[in-house]
PDB file of C-alpha atoms in Angstrom:
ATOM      1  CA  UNK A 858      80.281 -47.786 -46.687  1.00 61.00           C
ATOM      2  CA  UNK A 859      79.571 -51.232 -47.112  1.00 65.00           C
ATOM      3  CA  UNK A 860      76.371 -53.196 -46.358  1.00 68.00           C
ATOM      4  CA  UNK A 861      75.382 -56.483 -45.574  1.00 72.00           C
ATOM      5  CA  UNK A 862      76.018 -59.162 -48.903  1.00 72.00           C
ATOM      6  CA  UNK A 863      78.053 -56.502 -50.177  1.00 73.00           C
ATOM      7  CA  UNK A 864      81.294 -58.427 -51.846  1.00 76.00           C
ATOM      8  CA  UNK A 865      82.741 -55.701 -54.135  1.00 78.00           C
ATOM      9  CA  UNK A 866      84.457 -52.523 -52.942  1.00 84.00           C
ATOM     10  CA  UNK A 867      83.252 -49.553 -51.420  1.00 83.00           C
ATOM     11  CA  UNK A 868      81.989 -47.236 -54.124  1.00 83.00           C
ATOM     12  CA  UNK A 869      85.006 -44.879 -55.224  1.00 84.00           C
ATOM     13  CA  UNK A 870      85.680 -41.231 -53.850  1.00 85.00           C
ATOM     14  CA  UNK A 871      88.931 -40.390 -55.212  1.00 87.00           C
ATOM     15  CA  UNK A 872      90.706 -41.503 -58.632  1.00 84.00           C
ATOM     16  CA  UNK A 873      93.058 -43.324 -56.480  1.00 85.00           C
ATOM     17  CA  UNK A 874      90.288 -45.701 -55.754  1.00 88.00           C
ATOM     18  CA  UNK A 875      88.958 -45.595 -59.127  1.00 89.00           C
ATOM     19  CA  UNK A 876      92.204 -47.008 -60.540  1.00 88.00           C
ATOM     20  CA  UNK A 877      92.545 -49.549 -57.841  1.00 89.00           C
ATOM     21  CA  UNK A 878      88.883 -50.876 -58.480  1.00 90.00           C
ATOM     22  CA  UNK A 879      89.640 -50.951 -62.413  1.00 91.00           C
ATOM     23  CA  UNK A 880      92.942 -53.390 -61.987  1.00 91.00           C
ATOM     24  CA  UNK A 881      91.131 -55.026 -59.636  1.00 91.00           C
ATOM     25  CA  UNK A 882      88.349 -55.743 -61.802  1.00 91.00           C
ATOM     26  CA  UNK A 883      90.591 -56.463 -65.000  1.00 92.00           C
ATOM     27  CA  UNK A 884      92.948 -59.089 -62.650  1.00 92.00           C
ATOM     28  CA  UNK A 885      89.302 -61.240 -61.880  1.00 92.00           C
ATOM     29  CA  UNK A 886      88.309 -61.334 -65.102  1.00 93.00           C
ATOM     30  CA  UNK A 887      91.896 -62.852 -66.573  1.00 92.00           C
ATOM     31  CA  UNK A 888      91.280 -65.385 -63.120  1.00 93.00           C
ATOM     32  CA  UNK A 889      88.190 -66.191 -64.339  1.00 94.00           C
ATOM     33  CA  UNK A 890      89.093 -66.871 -67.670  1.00 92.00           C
ATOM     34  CA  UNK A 891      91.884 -69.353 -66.429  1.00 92.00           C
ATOM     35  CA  UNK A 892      89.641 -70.992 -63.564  1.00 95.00           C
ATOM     36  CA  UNK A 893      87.165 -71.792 -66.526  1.00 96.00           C
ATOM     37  CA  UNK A 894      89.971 -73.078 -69.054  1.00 91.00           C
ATOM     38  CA  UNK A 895      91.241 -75.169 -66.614  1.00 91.00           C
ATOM     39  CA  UNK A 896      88.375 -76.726 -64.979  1.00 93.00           C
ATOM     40  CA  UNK A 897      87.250 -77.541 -68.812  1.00 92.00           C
ATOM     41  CA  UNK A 898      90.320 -79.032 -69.597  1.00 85.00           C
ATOM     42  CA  UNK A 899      89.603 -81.251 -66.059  1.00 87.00           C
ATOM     43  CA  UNK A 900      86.164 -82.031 -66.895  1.00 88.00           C
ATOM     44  CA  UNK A 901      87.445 -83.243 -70.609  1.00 85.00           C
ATOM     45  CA  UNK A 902      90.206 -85.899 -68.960  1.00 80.00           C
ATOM     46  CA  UNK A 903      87.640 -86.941 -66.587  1.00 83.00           C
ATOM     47  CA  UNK A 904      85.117 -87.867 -68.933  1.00 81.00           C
ATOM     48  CA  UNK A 905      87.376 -88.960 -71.845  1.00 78.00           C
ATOM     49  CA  UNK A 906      89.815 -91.312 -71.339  1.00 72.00           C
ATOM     50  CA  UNK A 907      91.662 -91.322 -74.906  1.00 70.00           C
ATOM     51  CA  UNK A 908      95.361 -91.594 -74.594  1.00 67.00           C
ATOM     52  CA  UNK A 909      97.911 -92.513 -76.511  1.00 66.00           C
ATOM     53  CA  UNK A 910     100.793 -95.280 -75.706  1.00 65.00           C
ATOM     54  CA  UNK A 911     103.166 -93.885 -77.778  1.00 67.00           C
ATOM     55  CA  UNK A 912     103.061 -90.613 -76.581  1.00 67.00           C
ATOM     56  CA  UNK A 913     106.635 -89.464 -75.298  1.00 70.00           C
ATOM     57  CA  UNK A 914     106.669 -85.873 -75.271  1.00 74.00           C
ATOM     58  CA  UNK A 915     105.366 -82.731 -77.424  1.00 75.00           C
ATOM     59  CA  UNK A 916     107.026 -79.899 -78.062  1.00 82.00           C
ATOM     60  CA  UNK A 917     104.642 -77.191 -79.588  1.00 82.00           C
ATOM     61  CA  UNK A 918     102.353 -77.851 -76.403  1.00 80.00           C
ATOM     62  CA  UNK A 919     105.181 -77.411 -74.040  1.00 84.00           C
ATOM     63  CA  UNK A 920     106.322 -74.392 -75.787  1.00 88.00           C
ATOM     64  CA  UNK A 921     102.343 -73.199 -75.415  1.00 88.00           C
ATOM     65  CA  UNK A 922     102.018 -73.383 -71.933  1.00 85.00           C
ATOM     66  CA  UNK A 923     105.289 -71.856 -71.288  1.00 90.00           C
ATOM     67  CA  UNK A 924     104.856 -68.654 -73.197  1.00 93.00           C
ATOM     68  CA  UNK A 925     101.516 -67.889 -72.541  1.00 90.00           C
ATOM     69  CA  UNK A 926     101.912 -67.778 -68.574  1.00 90.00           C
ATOM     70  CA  UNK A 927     104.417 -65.257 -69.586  1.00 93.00           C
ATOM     71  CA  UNK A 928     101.993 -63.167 -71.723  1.00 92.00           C
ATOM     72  CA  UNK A 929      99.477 -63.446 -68.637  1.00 91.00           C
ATOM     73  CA  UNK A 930     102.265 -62.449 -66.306  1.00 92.00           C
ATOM     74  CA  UNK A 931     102.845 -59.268 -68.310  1.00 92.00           C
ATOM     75  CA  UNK A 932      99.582 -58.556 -69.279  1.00 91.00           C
ATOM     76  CA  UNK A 933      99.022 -58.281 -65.208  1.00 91.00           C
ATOM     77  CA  UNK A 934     101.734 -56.604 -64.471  1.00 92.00           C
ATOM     78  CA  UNK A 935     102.383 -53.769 -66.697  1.00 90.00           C
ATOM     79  CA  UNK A 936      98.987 -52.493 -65.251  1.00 89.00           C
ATOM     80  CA  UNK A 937      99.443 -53.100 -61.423  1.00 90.00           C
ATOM     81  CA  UNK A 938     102.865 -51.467 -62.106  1.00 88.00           C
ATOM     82  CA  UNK A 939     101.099 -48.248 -63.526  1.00 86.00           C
ATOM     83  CA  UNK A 940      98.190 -48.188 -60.562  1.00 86.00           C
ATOM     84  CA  UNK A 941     101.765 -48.487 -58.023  1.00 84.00           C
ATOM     85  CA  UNK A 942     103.200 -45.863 -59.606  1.00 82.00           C
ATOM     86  CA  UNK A 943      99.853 -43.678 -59.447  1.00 79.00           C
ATOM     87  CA  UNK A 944      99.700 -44.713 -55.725  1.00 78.00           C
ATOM     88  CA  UNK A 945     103.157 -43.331 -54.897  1.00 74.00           C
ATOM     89  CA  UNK A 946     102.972 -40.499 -57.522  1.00 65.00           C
ATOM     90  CA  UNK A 947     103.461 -37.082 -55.354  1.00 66.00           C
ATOM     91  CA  UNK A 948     101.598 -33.285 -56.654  1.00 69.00           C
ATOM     92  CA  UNK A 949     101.800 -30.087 -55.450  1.00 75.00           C
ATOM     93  CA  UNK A 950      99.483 -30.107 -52.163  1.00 78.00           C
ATOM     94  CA  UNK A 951      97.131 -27.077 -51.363  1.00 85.00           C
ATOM     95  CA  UNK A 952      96.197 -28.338 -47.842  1.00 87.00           C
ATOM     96  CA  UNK A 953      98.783 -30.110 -45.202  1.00 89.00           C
ATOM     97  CA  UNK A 954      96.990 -32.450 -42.760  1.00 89.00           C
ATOM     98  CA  UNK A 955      98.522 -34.069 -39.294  1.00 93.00           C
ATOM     99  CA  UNK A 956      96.988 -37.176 -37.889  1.00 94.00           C
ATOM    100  CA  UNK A 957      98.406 -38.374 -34.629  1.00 94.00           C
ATOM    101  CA  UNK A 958      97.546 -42.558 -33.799  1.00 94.00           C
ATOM    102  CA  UNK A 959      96.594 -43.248 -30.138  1.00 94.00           C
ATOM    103  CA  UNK A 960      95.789 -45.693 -27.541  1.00 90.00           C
ATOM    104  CA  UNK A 961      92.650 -45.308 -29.062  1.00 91.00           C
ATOM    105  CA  UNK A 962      91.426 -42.386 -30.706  1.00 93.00           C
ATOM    106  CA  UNK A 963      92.967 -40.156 -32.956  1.00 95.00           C
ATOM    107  CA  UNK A 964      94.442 -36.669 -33.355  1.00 94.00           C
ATOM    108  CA  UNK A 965      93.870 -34.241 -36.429  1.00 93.00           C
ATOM    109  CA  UNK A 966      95.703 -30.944 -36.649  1.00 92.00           C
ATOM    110  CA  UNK A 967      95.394 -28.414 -39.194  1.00 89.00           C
ATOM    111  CA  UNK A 968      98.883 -26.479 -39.373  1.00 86.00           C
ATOM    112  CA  UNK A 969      97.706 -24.024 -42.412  1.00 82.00           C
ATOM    113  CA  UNK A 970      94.979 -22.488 -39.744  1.00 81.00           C
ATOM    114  CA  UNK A 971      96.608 -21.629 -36.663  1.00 75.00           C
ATOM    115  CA  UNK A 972      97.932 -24.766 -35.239  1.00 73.00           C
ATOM    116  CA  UNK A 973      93.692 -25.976 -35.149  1.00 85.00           C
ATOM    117  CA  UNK A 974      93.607 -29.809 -33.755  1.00 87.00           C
ATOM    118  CA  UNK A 975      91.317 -31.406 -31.794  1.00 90.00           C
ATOM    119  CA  UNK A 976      90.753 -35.472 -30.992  1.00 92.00           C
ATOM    120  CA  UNK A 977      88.671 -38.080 -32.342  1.00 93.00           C
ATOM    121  CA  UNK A 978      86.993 -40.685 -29.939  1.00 94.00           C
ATOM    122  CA  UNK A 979      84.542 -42.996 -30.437  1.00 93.00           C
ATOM    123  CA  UNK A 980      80.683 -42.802 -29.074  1.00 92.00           C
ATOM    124  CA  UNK A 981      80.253 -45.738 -27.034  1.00 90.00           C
ATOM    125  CA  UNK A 982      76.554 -47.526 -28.493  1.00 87.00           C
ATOM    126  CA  UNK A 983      74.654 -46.149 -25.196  1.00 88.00           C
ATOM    127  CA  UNK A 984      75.244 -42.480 -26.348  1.00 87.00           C
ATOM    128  CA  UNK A 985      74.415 -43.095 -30.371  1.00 86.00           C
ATOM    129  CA  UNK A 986      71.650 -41.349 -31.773  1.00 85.00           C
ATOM    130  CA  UNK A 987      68.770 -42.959 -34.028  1.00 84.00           C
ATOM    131  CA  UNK A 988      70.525 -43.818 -37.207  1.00 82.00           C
ATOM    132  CA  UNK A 989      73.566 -43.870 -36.386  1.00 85.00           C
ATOM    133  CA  UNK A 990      76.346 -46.660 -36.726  1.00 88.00           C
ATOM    134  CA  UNK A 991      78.134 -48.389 -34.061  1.00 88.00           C
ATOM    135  CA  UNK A 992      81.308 -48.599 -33.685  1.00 89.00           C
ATOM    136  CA  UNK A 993      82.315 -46.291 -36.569  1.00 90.00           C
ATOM    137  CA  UNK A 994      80.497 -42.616 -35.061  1.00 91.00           C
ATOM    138  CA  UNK A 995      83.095 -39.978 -33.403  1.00 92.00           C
ATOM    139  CA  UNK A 996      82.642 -37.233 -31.824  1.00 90.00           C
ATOM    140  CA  UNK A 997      84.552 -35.050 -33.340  1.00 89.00           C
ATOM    141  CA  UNK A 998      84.854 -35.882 -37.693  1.00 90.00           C
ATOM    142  CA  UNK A 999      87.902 -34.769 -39.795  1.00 91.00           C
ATOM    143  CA  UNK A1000      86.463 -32.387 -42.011  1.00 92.00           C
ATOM    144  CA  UNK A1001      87.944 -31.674 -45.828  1.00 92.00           C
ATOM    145  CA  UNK A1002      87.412 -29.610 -48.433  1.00 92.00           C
ATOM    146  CA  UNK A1003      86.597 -31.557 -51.567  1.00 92.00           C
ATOM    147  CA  UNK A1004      88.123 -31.393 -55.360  1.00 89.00           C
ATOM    148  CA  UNK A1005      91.318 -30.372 -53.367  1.00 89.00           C
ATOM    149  CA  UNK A1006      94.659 -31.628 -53.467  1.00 89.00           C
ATOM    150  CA  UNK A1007      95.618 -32.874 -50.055  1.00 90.00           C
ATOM    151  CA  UNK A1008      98.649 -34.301 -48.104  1.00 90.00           C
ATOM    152  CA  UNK A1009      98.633 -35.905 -44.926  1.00 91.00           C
ATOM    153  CA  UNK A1010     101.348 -36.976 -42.716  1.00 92.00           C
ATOM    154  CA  UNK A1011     100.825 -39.613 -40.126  1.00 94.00           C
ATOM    155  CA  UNK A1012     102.683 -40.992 -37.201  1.00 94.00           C
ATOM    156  CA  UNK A1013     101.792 -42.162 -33.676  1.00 94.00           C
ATOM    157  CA  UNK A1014     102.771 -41.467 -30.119  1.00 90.00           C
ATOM    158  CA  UNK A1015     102.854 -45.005 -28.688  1.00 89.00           C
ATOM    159  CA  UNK A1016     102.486 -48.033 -30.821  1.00 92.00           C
ATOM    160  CA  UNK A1017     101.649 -48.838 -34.400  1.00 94.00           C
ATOM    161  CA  UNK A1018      98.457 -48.061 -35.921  1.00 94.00           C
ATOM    162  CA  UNK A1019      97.132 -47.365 -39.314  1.00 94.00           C
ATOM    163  CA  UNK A1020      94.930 -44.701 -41.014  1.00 94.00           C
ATOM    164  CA  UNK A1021      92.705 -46.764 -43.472  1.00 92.00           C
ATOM    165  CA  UNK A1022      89.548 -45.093 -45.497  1.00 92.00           C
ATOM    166  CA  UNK A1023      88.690 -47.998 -48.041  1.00 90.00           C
ATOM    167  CA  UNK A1024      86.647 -45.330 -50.023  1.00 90.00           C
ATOM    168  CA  UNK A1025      89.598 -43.436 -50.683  1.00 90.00           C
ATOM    169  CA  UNK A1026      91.892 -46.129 -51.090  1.00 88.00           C
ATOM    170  CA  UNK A1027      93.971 -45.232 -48.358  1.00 89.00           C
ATOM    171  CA  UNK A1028      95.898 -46.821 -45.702  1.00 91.00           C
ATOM    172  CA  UNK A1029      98.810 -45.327 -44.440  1.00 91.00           C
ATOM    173  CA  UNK A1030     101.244 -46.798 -41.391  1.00 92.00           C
ATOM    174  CA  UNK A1031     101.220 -44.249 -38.056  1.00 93.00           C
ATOM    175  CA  UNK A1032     104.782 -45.621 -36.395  1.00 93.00           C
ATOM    176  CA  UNK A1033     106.233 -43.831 -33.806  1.00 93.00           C
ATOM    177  CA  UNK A1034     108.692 -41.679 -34.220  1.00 91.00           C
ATOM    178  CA  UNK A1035     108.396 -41.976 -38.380  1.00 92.00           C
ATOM    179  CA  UNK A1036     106.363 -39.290 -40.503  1.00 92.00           C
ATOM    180  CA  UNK A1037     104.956 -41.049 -43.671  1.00 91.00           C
ATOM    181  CA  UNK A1038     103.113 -39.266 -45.883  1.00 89.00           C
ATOM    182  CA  UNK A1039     100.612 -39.939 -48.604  1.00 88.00           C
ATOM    183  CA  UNK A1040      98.786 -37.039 -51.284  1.00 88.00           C
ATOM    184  CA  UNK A1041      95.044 -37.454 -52.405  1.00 89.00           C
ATOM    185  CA  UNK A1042      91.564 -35.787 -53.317  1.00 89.00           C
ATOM    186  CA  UNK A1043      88.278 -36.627 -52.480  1.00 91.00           C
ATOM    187  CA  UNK A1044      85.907 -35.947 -55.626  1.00 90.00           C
ATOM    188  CA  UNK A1045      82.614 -36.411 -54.504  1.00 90.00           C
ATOM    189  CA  UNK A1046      80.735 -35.058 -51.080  1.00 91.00           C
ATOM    190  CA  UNK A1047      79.954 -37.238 -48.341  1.00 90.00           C
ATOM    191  CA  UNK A1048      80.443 -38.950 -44.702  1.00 92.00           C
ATOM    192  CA  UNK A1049      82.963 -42.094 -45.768  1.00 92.00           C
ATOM    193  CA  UNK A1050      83.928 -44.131 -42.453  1.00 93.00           C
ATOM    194  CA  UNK A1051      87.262 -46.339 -42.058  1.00 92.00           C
ATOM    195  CA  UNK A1052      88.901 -47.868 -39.105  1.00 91.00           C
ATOM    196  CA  UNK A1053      92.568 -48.662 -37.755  1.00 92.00           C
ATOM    197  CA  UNK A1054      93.463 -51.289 -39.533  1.00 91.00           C
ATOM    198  CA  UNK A1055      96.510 -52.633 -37.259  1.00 90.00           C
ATOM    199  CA  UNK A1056      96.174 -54.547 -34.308  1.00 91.00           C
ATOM    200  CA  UNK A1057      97.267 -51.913 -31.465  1.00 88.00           C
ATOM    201  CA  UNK A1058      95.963 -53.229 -28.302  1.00 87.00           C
ATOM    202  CA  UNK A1059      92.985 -54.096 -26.569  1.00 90.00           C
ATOM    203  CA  UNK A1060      90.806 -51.522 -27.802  1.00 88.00           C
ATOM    204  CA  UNK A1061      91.812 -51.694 -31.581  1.00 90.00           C
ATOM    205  CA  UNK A1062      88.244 -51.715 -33.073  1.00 88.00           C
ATOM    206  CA  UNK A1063      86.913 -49.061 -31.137  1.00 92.00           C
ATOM    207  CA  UNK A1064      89.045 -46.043 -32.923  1.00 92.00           C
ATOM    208  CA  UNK A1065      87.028 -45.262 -35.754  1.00 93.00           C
ATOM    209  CA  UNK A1066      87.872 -42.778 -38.416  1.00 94.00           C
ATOM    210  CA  UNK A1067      85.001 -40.229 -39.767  1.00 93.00           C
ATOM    211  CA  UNK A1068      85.223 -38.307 -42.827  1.00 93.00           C
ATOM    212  CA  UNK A1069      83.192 -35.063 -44.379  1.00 92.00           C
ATOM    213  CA  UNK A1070      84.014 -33.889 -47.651  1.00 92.00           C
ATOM    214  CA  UNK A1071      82.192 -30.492 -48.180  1.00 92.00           C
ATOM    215  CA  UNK A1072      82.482 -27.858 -50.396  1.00 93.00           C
ATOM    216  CA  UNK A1073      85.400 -25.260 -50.260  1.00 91.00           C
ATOM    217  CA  UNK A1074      82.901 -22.593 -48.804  1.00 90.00           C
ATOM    218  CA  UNK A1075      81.330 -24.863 -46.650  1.00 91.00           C
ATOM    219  CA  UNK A1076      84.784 -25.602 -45.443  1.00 89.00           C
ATOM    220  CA  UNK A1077      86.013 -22.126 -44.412  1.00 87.00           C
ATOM    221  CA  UNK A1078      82.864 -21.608 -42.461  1.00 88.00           C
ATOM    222  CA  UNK A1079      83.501 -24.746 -40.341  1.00 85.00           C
ATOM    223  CA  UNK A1080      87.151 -23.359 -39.778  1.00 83.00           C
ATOM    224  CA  UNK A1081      85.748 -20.301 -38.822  1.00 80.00           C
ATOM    225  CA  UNK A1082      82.989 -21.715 -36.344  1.00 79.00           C
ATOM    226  CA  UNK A1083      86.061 -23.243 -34.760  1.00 73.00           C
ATOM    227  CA  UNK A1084      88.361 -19.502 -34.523  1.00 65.00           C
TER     228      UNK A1084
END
């Protein structure tokens, strides 16, 4: 999760994120490059003031600075067209999960096991425990198996919200009365943390999201604590 002074991303749990984080970091450095060529080329007029009367017009350089932004242009977005086709890229799923958006908490049900579900709501600060973090500690966490192939279908039952784990790259719409649906796979274990990230009302930063990724095994005993 991120900490204070922290100005990258969230470290990566899914390849999802990993591509994301890669374009990301490819885009800044092209950004950089032209932030530094230009304010060169401002510092050089500034402090020489050589021109020439005759000047009228030049070709070549005109020709320059038209097809290179054009070469940039490409070179940006024939990889932010592969990480959008990644994104929206479906595969065969091996687990189906349900989230439900409230006024404010949220639902989880797990069709493959009995119709389980069971709602999320945030522990106000006076009830956290030593440790923990405000604002983003639930009661009850979503719990998935890890190195899985997962799809999850979102919606609401009011107004608009959205699902959104940065460490997963994920932030899916929850409108009512529309399913949308989004595949992806957690690779590494761990408690990742996200929050609705649409306004929804009054209470729209106090329905966090809490994740654990376990092991298959450690999976199928939690389902079966829960029978």
């Amino acid at each position: 999760m991120l900490t204070w002074f922290m100005l990258n991303f969230q470290d990566s749990s899914s390849s999802v994120m990993e591509q994301l984080i890669f374009f990301h970091d490819f885009a800044m450095m092209i950004i950089i490059f032209i932030l530094t060529l230009v304010g060169l080329n401002l510092l050089f007029v500034c402090y020489f003031k050589f021109t020439y009367r005759l000047f009228n017009q030049e070709q070549t350089v005109e020709t320059v600075w038209t097809v290179v932004p054009i070469f940039i242009l490409l070179l940006v977005a024939l990889p932010s067209i592969r990480v959008l086709y990644f994104l929206d890229d479906s595969y065969d799923s091996f687990l189906t999960m349900k989230v439900m958006g409230h006024q404010w908490y949220w639902s989880y049900e797990y069709p493959y096991f009995k119709n389980l579900s069971f709602d999320s709501y945030m522990i106000p600060a006076n009830y956290l425990e030593e440790g923990s973090f405000r604002l983003l500690e639930t009661d009850n966490s979503l719990v998935l198996p890890v190195n899985l192939q997962i799809r999850m279908i979102v919606s609401a039952s009011d107004v608009i919200h959205a699902w959104t784990m940065p460490s997963l790259g994920l932030k899916v719409d929850a409108v009512p009365g529309r399913l949308n649906q989004i595949n992806f796979m957690i690779n590494r274990c761990g408690i990742f943390y996200g929050q609705c990230s649409e306004i929804c009302g009054a209470n729209h930063s106090f329905m966090p999201i809490k994740l654990e990724s376990v092991p298959m095994k450690y999976f199928i005993s939690w389902l079966e604590k829960l029978d």
